[in-house]
Structures are given as structure tokens and as C-alpha cells.
Tab-separated table of C-alpha atoms in Angstrom:
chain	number	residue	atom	x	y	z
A	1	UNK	CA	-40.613	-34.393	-80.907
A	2	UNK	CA	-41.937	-37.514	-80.464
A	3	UNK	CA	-39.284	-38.215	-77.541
A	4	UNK	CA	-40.283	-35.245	-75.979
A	5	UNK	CA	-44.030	-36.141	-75.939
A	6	UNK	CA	-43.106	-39.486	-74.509
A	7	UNK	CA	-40.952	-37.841	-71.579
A	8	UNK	CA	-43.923	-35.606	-70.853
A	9	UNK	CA	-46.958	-38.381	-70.784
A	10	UNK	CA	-44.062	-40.325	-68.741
A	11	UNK	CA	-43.889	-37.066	-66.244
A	12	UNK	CA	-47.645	-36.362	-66.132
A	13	UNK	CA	-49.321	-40.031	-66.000
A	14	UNK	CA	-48.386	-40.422	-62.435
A	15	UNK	CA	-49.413	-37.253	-61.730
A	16	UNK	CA	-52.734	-37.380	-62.633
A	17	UNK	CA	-52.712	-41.099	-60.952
A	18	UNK	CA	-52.013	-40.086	-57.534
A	19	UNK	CA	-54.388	-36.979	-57.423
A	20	UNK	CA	-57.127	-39.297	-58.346
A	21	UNK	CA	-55.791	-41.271	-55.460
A	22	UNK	CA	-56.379	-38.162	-53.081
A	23	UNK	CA	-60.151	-38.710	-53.708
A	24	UNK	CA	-61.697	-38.586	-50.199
A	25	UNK	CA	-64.930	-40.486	-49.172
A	26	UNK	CA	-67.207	-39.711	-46.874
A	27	UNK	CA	-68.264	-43.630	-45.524
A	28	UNK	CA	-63.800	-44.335	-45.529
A	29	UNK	CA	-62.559	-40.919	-44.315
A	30	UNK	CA	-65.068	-38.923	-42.847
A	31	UNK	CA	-68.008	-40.610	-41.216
A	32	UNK	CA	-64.921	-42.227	-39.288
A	33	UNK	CA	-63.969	-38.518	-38.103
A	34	UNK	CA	-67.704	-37.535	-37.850
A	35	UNK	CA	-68.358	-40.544	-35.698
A	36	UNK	CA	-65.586	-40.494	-33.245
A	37	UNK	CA	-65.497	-36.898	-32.846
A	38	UNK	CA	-69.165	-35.679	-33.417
A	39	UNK	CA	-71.770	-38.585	-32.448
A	40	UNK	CA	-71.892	-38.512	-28.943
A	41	UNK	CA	-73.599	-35.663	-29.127
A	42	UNK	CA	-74.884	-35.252	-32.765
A	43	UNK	CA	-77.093	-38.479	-32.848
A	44	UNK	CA	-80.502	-39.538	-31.552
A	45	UNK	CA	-81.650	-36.799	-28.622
A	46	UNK	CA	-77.729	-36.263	-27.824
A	47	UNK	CA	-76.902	-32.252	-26.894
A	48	UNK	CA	-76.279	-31.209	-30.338
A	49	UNK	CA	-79.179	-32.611	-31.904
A	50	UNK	CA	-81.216	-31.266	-29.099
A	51	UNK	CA	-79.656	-27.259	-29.447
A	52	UNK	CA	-79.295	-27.014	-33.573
A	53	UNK	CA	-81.088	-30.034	-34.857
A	54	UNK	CA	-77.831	-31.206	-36.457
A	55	UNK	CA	-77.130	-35.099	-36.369
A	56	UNK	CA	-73.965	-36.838	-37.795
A	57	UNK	CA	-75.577	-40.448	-37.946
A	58	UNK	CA	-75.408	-40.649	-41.896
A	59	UNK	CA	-75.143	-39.037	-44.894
A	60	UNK	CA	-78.457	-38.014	-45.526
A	61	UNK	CA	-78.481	-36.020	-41.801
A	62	UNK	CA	-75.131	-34.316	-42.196
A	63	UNK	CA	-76.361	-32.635	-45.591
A	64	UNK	CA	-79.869	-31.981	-44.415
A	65	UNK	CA	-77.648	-29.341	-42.042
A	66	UNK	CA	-79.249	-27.710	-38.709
A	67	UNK	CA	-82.643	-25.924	-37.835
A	68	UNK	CA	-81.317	-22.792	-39.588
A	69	UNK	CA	-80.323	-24.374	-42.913
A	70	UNK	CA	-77.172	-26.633	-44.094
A	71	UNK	CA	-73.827	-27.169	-42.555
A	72	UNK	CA	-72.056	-28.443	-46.099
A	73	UNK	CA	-72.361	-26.233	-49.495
A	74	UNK	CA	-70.757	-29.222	-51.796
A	75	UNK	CA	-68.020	-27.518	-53.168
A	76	UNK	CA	-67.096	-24.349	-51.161
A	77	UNK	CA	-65.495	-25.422	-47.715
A	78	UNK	CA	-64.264	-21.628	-47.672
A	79	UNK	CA	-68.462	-21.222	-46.879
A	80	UNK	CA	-69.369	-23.860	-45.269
A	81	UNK	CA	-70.093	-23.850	-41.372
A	82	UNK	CA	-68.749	-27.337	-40.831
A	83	UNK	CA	-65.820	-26.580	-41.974
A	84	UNK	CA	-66.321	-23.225	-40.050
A	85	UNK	CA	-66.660	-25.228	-36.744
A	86	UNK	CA	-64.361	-27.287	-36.644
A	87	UNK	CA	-61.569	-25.071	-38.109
A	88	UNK	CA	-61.654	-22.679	-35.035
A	89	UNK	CA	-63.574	-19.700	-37.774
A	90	UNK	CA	-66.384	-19.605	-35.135
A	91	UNK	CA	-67.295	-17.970	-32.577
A	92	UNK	CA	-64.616	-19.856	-29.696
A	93	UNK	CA	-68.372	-20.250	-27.673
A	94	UNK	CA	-69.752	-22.298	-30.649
A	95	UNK	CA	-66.645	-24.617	-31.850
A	96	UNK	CA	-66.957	-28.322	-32.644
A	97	UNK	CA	-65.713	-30.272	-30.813
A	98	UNK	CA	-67.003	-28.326	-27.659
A	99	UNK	CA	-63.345	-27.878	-26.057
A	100	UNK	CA	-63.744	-24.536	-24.280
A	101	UNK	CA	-64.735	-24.183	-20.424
A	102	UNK	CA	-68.055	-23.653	-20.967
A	103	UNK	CA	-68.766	-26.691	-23.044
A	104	UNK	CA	-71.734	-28.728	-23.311
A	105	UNK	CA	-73.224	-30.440	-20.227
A	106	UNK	CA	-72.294	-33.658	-22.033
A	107	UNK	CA	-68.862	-32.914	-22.282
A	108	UNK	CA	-65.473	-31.394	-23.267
A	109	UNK	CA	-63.915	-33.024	-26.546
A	110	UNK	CA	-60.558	-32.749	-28.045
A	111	UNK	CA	-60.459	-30.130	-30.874
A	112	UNK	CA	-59.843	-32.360	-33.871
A	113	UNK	CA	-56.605	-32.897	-35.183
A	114	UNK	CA	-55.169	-30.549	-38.661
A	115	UNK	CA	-55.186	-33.755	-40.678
A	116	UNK	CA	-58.834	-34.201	-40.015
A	117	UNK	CA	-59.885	-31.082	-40.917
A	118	UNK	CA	-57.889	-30.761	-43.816
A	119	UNK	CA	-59.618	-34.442	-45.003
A	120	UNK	CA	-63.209	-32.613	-44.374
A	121	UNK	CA	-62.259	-30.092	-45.839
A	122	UNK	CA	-61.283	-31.707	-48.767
A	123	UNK	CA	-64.279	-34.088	-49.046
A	124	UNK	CA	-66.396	-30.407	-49.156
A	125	UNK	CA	-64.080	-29.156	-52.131
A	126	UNK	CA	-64.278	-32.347	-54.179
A	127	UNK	CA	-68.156	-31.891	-53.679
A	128	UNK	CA	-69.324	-33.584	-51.033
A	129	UNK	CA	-70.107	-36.490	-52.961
A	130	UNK	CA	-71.838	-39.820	-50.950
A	131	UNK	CA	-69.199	-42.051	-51.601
């Protein structure tokens, strides 16, 4: 028995270590995303801020949301119009990035890539901490 309870803390220990490794943070994985992707027209007076009162430039902005209420419910990605947006969920007229003909007058952008979705995505399920 005992033998048995050693094999299994032997199977489950690096388990447990490496989903505690998937942790994502928003200042190391997503501000990066949010930044390159989102600021040129989601800070300051840029476009976005401008249309839905939405800025990317910290934190504290990103979960304060848009005019009409938040863009993150901590928690529930499946709900949340961030992950909405950028997931192509949206209306094709009102996708982040803007990548559709009729884009903003500042711009076209690249949609962003799966792997940076999934990473928001996953920063919204683990709770959309401030870390």
C-alpha cells in the first residue's frame, strides 16, 4: 500500500507543479499583448478611447471596462466581451483588432494570433487577478 501511495504522490507532484506553472499574469503575458495589439488606439484620446471609452494603458483602465460597463468579468471568459472581441464572437464590424475593410480611421491591425487569445483568455478564467 504504501508503495502504491508513493507511485501516486510520484505521478501527481509534477502534475500539480506544472499547472501552477500555467499561471498567467497580466504585467508578463498580457499587458505585452494588450500593448502591442490594443494601445495605439486604446490609450490617451486614441480612436478607441474616443468611440467606447475603453483604454488598455494599465490595469486599473482595462477592468474599469467601456462607457457601457466592463470588458472583463474575472472568472467567466465564456462572458466576457474582451474575450468576445478579440475571439471573432462579435459582430465582424466591431472586432479587436480592427482588421475588416471598414476599420478605424487609425488603422487596420492584424487579428491577434490563437496563442494570444487563448493566454487572455486564460488570465480571465484564473480571475483576472493584477499580477
Amino acid at each position: 500500500m504504501k508503495n502504491h501511495l508513493s507511485s501516486l504522490l510520484a505521478l501527481l507532484i509534477p502534475l500539480l507543479l506544472s499547472a501552477c506553472s500555467d499561471q498567467v499574469s497580466f504585467s508578463g503575458d498580457v499587458m505585452p499583448i494588450l500593448k502591442n495589439n490594443c494601445s495605439k488606439c486604446h490609450t490617451r484620446d486614441g480612436e478607441g478611447v474616443a468611440k467606447s471609452g475603453f483604454s488598455v494603458a494599465d490595469y486599473d483602465h482595462v477592468m474599469k471596462g467601456t462607457n457601457l460597463g466592463p470588458m472583463v468579468v474575472a472568472g467567466h471568459s465564456e462572458i466576457s466581451s474582451l474575450f468576445q472581441l478579440i475571439s471573432h464572437q462579435a459582430d465582424p464590424q466591431i472586432q479587436m483588432p480592427p482588421h475588416h475593410p471598414e476599420a478605424l480611421p487609425e488603422g487596420r491591425a492584424l487579428a491577434l494570433e490563437f496563442e494570444q487569445i487563448e493566454t487572455i483568455k486564460d488570465w480571465i478564467d484564473q480571475g483576472a487577478k493584477n499580477n
